[in-house]
Coordinates of N, CA and C in Angstrom, one line a residue:
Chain Z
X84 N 28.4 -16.8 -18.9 CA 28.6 -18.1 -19.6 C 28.7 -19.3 -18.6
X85 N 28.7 -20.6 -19.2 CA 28.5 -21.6 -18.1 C 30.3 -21.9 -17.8
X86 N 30.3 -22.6 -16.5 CA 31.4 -22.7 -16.1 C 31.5 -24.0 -16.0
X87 N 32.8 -24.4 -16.4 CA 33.7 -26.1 -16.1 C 34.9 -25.6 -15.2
X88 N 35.0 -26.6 -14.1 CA 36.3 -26.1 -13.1 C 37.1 -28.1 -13.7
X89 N 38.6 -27.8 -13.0 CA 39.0 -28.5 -13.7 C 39.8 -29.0 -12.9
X90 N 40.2 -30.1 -12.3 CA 41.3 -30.7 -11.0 C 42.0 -31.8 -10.9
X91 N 42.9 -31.5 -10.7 CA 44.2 -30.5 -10.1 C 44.6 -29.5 -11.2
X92 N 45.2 -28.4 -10.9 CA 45.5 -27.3 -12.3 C 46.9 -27.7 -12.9
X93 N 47.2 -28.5 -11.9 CA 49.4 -29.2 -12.3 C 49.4 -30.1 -11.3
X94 N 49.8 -31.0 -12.3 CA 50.0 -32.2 -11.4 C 51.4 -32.7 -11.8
X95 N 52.4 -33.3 -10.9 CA 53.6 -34.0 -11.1 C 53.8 -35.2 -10.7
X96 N 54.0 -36.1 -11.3 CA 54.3 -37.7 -10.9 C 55.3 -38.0 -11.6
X97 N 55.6 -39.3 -11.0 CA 56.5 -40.5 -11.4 C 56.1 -40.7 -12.3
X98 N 56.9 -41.4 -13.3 CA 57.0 -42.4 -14.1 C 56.8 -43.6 -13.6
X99 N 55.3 -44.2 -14.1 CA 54.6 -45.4 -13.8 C 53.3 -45.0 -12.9
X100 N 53.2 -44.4 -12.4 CA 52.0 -44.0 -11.4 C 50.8 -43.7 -12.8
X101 N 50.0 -43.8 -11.6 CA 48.4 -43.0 -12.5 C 47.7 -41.7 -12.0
X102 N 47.3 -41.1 -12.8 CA 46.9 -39.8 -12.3 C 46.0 -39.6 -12.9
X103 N 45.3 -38.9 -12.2 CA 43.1 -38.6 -12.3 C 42.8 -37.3 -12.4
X104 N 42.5 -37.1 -13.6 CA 42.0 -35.4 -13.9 C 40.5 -35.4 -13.5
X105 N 40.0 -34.6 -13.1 CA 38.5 -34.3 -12.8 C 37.9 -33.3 -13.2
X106 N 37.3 -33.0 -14.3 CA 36.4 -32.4 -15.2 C 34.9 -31.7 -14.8
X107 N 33.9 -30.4 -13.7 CA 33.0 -30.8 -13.9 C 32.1 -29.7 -14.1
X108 N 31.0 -29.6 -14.4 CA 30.3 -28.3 -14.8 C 29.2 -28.0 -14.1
X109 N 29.8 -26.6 -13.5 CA 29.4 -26.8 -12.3 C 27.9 -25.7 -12.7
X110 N 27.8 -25.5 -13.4 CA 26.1 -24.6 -13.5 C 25.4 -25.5 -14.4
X111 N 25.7 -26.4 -15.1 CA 24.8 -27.0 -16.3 C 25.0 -28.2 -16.3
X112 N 24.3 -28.9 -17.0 CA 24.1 -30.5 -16.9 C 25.1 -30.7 -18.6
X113 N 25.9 -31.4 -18.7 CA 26.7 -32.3 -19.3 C 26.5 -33.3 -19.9
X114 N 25.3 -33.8 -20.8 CA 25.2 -35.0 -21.3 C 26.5 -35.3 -22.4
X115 N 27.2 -34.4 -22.0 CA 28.6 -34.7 -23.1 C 30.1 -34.3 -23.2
X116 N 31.1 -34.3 -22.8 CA 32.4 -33.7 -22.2 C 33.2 -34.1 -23.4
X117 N 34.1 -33.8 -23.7 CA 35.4 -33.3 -24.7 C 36.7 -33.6 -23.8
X118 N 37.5 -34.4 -23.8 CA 38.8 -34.3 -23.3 C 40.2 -34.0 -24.3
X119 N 40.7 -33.2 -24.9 CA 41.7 -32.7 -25.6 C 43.2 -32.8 -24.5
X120 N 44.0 -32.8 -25.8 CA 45.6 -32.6 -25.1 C 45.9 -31.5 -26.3
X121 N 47.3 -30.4 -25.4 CA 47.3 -29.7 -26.5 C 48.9 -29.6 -26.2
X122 N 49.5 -29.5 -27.0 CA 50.9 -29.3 -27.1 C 51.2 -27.8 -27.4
X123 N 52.3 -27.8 -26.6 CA 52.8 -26.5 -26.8 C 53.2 -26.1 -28.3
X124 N 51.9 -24.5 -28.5 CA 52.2 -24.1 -29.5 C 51.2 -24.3 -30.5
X125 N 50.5 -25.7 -30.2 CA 50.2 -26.7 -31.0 C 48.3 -26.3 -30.8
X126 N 47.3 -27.1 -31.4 CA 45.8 -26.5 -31.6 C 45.4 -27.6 -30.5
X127 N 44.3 -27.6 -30.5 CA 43.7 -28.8 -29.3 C 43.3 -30.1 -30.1
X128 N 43.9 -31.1 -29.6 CA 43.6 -32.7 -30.4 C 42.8 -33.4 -29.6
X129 N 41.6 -33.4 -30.1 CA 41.0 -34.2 -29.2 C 40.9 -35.8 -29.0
X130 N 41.0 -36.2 -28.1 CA 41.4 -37.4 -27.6 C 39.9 -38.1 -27.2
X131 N 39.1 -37.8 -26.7 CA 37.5 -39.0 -26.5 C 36.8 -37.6 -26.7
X132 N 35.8 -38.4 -26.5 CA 34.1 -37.9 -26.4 C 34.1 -38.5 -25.6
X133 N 33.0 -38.1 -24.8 CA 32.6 -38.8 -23.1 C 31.1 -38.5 -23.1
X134 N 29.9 -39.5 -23.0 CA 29.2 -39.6 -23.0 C 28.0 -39.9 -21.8
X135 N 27.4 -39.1 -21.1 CA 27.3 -39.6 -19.7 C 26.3 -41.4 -19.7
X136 N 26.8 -42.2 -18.7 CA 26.1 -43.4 -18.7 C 26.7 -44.4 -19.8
X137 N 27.9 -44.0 -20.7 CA 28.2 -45.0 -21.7 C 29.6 -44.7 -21.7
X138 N 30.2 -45.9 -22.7 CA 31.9 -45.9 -22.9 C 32.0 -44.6 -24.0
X139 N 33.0 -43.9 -23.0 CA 33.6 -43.2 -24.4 C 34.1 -43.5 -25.6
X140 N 34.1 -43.1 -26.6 CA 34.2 -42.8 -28.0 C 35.7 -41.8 -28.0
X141 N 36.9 -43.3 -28.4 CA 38.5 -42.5 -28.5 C 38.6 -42.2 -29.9
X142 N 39.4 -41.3 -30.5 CA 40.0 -40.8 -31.5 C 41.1 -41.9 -31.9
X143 N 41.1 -41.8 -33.2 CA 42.2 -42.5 -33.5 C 43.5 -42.3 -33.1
X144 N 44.2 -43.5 -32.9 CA 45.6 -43.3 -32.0 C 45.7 -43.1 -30.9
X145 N 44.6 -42.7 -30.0 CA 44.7 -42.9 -28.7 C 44.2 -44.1 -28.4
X146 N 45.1 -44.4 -27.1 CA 45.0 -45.8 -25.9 C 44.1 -45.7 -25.3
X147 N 42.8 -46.1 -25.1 CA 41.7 -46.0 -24.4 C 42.3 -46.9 -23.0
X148 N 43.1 -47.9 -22.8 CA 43.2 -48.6 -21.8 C 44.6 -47.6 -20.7
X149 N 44.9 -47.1 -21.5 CA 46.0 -45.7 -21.2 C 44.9 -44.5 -20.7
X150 N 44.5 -43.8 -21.0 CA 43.4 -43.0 -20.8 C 42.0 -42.9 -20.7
X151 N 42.0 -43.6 -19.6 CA 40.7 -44.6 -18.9 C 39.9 -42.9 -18.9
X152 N 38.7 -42.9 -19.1 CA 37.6 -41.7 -19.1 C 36.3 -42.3 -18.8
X153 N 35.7 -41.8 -17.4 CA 34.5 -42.2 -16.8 C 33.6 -41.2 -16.5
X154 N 32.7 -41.0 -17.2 CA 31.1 -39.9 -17.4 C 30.9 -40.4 -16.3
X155 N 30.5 -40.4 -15.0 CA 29.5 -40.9 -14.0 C 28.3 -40.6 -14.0
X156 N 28.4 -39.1 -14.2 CA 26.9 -38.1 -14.0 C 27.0 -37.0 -15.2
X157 N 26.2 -36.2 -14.6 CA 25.8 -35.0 -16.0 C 26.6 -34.1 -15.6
X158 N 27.4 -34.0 -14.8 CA 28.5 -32.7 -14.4 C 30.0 -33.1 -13.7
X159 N 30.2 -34.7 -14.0 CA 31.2 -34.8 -14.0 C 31.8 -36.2 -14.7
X160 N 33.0 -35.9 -15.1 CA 33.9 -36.8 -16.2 C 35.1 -36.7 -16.0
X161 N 35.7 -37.9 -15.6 CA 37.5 -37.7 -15.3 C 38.2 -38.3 -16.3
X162 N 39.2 -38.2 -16.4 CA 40.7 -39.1 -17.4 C 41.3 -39.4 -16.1
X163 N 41.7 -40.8 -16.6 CA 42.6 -41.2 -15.9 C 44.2 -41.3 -16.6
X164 N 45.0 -40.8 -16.6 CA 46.2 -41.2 -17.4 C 47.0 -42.9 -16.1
X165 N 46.8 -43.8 -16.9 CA 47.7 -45.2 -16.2 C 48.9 -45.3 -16.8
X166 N 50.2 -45.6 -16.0 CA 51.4 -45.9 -15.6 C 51.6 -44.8 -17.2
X167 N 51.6 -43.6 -16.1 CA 52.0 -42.1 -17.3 C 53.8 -42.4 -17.3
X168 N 53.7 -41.8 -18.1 CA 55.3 -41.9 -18.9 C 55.9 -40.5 -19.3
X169 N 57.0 -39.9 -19.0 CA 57.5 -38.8 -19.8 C 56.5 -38.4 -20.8
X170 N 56.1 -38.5 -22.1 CA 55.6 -38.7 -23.2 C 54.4 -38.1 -23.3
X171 N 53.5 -38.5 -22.0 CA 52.5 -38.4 -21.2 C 52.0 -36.6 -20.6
X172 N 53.4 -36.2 -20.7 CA 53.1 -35.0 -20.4 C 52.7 -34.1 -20.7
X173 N 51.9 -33.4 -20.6 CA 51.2 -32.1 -21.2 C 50.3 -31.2 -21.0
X174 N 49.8 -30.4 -21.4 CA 48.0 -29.9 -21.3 C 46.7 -30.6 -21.4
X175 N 45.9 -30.8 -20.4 CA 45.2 -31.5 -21.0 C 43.8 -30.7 -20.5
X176 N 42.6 -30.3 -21.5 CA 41.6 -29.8 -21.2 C 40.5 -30.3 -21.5
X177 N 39.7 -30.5 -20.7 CA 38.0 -31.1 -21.1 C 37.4 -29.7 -21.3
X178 N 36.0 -30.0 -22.2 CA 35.4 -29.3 -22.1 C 33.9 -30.1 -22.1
X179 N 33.1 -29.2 -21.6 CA 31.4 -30.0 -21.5 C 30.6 -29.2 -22.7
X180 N 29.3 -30.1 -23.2 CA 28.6 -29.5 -24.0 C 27.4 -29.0 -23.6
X181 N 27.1 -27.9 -24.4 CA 25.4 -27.4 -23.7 C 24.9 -27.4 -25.2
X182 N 24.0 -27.8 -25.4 CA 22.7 -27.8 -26.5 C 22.1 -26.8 -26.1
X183 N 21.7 -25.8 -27.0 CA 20.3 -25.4 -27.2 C 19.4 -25.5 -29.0
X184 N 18.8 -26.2 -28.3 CA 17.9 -26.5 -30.1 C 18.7 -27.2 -30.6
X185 N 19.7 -26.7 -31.7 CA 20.1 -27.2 -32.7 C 21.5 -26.8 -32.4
X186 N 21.7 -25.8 -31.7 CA 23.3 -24.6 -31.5 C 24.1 -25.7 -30.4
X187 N 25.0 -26.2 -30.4 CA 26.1 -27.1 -30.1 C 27.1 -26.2 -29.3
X188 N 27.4 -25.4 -28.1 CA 28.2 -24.9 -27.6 C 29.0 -25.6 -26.7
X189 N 30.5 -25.6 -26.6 CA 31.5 -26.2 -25.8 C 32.0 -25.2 -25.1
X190 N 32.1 -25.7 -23.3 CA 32.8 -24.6 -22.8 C 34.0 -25.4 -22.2
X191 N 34.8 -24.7 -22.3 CA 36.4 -25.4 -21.9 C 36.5 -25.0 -20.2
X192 N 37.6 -26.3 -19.6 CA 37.8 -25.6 -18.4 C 39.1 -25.3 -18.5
X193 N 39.7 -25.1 -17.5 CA 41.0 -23.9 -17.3 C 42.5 -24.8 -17.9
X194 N 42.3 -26.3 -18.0 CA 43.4 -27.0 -18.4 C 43.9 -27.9 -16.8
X195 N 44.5 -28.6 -17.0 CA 45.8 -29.2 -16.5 C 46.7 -29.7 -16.5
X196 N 48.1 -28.8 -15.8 CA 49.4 -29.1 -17.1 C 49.4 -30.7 -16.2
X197 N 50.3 -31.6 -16.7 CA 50.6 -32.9 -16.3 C 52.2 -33.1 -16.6
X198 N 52.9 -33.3 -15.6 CA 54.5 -33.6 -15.9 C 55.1 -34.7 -15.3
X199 N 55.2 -35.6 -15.8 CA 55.8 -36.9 -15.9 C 57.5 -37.1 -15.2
X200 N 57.6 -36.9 -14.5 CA 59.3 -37.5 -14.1 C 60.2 -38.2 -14.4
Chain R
X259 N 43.7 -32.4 -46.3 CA 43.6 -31.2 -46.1 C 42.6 -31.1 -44.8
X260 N 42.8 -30.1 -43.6 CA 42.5 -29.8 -42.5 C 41.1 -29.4 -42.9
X261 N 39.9 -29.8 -42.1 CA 38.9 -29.2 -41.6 C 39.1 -27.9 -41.6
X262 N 39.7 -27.2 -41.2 CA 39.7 -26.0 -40.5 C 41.5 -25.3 -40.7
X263 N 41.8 -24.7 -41.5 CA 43.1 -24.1 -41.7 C 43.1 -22.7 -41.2
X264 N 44.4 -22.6 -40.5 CA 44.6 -21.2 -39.5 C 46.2 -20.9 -39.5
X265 N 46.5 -19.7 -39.8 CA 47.6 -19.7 -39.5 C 48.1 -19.1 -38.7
X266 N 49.4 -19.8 -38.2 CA 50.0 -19.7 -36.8 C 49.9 -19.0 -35.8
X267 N 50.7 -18.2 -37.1 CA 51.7 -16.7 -37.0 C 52.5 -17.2 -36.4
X268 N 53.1 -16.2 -35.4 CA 52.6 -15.2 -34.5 C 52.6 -14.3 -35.2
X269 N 51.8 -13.3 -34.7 CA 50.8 -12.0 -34.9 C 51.6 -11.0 -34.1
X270 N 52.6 -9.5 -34.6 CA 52.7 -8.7 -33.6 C 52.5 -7.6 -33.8
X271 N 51.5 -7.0 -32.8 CA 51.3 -5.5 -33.7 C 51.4 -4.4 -32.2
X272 N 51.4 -2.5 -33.1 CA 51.3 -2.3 -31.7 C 49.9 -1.7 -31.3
X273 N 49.5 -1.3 -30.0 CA 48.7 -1.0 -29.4 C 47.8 0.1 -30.0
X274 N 46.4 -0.6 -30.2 CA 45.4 0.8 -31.0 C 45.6 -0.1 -32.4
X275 N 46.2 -0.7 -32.7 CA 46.1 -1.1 -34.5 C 44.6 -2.3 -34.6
X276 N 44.3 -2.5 -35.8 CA 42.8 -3.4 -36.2 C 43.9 -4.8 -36.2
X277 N 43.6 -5.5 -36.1 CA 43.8 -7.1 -35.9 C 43.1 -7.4 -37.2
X278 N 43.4 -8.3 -37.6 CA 42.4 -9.1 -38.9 C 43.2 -10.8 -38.3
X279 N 42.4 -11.4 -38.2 CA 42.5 -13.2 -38.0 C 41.7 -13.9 -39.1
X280 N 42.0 -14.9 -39.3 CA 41.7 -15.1 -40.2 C 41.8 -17.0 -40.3
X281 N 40.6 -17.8 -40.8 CA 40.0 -19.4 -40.9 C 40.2 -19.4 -42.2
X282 N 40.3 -20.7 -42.9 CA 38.9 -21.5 -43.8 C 38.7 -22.7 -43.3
X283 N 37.9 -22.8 -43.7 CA 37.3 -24.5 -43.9 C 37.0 -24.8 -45.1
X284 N 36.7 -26.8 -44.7 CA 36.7 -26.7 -46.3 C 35.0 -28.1 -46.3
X285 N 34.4 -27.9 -45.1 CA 33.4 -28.4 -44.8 C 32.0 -27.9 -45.2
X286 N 31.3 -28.1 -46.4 CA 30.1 -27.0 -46.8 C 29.1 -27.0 -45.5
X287 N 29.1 -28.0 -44.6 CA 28.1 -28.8 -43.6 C 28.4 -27.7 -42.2
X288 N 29.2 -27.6 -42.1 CA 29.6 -26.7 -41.1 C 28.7 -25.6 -40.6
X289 N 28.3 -25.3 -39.5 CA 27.0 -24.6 -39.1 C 27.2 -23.0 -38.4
X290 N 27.8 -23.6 -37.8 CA 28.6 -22.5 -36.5 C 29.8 -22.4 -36.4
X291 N 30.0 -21.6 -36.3 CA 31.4 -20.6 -36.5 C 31.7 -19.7 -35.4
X292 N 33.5 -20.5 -34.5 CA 33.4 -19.6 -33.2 C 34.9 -19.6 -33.2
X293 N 35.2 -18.2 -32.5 CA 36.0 -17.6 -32.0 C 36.9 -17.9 -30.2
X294 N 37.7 -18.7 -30.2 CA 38.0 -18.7 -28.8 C 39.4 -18.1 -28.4
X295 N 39.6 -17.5 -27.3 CA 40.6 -16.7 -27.2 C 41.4 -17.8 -25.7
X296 N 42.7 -17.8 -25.9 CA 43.7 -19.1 -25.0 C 44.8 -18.2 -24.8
X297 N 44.4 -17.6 -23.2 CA 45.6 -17.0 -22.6 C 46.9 -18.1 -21.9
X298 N 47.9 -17.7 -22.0 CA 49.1 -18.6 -21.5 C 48.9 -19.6 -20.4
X299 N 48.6 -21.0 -20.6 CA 48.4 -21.9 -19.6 C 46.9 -21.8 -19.2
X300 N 46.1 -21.3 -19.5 CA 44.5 -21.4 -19.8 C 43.9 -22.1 -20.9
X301 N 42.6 -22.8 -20.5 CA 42.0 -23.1 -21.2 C 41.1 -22.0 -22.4
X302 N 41.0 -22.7 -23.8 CA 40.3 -21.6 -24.3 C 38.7 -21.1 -24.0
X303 N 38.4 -19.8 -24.3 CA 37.2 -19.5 -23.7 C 36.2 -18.8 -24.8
X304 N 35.2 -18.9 -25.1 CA 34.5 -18.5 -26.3 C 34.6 -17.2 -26.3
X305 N 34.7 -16.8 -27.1 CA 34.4 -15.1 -27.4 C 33.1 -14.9 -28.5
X306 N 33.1 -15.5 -29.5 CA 32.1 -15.1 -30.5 C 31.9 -16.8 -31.0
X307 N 30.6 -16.3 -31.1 CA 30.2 -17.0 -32.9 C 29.3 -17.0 -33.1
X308 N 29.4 -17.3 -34.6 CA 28.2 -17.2 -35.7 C 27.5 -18.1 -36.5
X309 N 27.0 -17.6 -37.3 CA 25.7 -18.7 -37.9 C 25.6 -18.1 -39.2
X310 N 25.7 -19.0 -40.3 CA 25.8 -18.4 -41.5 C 26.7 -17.5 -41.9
X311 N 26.3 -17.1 -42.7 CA 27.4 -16.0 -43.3 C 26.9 -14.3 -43.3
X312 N 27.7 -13.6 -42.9 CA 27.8 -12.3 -42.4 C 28.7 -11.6 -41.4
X313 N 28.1 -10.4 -40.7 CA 29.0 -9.9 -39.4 C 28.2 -10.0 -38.3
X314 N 29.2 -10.1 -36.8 CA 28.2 -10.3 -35.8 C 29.5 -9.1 -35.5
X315 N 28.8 -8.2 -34.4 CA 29.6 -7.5 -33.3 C 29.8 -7.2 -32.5
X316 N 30.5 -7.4 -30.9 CA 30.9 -7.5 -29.9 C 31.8 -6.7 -29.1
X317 N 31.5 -5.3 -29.0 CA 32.3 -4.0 -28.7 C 33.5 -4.0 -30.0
X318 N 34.7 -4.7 -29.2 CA 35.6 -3.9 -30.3 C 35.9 -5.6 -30.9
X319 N 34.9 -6.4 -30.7 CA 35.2 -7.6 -32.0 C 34.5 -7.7 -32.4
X320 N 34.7 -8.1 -34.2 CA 33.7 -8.3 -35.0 C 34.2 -9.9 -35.6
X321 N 33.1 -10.9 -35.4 CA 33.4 -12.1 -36.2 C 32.6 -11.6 -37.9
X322 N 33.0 -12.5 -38.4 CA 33.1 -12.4 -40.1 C 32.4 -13.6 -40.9
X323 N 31.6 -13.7 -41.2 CA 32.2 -15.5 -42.0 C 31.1 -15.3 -43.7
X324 N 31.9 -15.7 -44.5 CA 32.1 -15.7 -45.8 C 31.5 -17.5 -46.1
X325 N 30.4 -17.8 -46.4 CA 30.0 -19.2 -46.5 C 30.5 -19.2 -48.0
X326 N 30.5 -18.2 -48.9 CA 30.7 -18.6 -50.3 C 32.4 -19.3 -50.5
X327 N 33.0 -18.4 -49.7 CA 34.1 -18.8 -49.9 C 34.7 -19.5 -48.9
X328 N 34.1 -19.9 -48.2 CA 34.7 -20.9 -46.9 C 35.8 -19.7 -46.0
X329 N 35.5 -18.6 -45.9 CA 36.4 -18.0 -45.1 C 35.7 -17.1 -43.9
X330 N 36.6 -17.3 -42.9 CA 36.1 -16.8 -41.2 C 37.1 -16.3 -40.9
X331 N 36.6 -15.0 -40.7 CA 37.1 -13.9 -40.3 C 37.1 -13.2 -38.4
X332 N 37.7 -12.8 -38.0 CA 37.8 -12.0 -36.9 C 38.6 -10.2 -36.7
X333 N 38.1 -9.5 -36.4 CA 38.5 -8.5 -36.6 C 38.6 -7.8 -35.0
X334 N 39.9 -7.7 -34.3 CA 40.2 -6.6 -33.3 C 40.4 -5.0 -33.4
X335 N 39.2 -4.3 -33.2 CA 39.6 -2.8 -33.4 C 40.4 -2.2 -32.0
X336 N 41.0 -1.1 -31.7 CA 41.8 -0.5 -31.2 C 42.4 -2.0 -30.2
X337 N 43.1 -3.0 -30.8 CA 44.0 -3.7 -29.8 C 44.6 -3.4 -28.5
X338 N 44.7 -4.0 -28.2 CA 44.9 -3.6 -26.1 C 45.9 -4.5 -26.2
X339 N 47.1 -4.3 -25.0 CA 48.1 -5.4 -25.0 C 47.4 -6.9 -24.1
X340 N 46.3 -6.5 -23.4 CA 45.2 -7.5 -23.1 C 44.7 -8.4 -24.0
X341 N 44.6 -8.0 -25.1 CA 44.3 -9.1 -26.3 C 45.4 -10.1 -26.7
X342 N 46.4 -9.8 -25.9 CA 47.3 -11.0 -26.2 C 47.4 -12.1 -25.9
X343 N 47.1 -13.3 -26.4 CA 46.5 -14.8 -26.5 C 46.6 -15.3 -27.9
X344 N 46.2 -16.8 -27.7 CA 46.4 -17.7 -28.5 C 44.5 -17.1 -29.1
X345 N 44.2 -17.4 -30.4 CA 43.0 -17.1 -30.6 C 42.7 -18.1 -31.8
X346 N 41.8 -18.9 -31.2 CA 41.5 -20.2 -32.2 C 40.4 -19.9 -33.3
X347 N 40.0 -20.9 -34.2 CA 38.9 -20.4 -35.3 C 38.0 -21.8 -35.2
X348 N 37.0 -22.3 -34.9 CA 36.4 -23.5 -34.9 C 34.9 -23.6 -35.5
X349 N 34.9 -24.5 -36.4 CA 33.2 -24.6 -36.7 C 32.6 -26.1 -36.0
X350 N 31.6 -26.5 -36.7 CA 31.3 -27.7 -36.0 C 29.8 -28.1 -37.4
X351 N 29.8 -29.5 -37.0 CA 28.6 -29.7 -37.3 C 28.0 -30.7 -36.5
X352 N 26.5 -30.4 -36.2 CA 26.4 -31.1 -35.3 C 27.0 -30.5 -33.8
X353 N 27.7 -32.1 -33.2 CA 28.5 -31.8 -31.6 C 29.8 -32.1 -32.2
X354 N 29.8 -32.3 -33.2 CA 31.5 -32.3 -33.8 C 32.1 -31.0 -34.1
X355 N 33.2 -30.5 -33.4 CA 33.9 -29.4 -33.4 C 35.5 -30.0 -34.3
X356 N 35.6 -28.9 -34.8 CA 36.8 -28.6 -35.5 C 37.6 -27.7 -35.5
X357 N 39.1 -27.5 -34.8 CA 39.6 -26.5 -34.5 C 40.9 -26.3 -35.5
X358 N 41.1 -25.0 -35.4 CA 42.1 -24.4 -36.2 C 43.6 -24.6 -35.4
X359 N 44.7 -24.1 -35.9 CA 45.8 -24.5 -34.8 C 46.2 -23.2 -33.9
X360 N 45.3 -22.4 -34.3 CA 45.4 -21.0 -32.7 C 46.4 -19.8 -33.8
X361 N 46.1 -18.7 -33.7 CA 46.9 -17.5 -33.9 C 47.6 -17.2 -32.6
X362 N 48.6 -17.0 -32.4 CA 49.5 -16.4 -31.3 C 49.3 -14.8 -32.1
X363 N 48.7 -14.0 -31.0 CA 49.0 -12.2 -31.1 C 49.7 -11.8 -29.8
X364 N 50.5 -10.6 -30.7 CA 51.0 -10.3 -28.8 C 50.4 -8.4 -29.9
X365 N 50.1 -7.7 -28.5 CA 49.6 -6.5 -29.0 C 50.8 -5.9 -27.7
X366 N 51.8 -5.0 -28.6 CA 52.9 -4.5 -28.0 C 52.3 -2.8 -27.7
X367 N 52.5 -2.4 -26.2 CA 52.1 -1.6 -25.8 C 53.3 -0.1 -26.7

């Protein structure tokens, strides 16, 4: 199956800092990435679409100015979490999409937990 | 009402027993039909899916899906304490995915 690697695997910061998840897929091209948060326990909520070459597309109730998300290329897409907060903390996993034909497959990468100080 | 209803559990059974997991949806549009399995602090990872309604099978998993009745099925035969993970139920239409909120199984040796 295709692979997404995902970086940093845990990251810990302050409260107020920003911190940069990096998303990228490394056998297939990406014309499309998935960024989810998941809460303990809890199913995956997805938070953007990411679109390579255009502004992502946020879900309702998420802060796009809070969770800055930049497609650059076809195999990589980051989140940015700015001035993260306790609240902030969590799981967070991208996943990239592969087309074939008409068949829509997402492959997830490994996660990164995120803990806020 | 949820796209996609799953329940929780948790799931505990012991080792060698059939697993039955179990979706609905309530989307007629829905195309594909997949199985992802989410070990502790992992990302989830596909295991199965399907198209239409019928059985697909994959050594000791069988996906299920019932279009008449909006139900998707998963079936573990002889369980391993290795099958223990969160195991999600997701359709999609289109690149729009819809996930369930995960089964927690633990398969007790």
């Amino acid at each position: 199956g295709a692979v997404v690697s995902q970086h940093p695997s845990r990251v810990i910061c302050k409260s107020g800092t920003s911190v940069k998840i990096e998303c990228r897929s490394l056998d297939f091209q990406a014309t499309t990435m998935f960024w989810y948060r998941q809460f303990p326990k809890k199913s995956l909520m997805l938070m953007a679409t990411s679109n390579e070459g255009s502004k992502a597309t946020y879900e309702q109730g998420v802060e796009k100015d809070k969770f800055l998300i930049n497609h650059a290329s076809l195999t990589l897409s980051t989140l940015t979490v700015t001035s993260a907060h306790p609240e902030d903390s969590s799981f967070y996993i991208c996943s990239a999409e592969s087309s074939r034909g008409r068949r829509y497959e997402q492959y997830f990468g490994p996660g990164t937990r995120l803990t806020v100080t | 009402q949820k796209e996609v209803e799953q329940d929780p559990g948790p799931l505990s059974v012991p080792e060698g027993a059939i697993v039955s997991l179990n979706c609905t949806y309530s989307n007629s549009a829905f195309q594909y039909f997949m199985w992802y399995r989410q070990y502790s602090r992992k990302g989830p990872e596909l295991l199965m899916y399907t198209y239409s309604s019928g059985n697909k099978e994959d050594g000791r998993f069988t996906a299920q899906v019932d279009k008449s009745s909006k139900y998707i099925s998963l079936f573990i035969r002889d369980s391993q304490p290795s099958d223990s993970a969160t195991y999600l139920c997701a359709s999609n239409t289109g690149n729009q995915f819809y996930f369930g909120t995960g089964t927690s199984l633990t398969v007790i040796p």
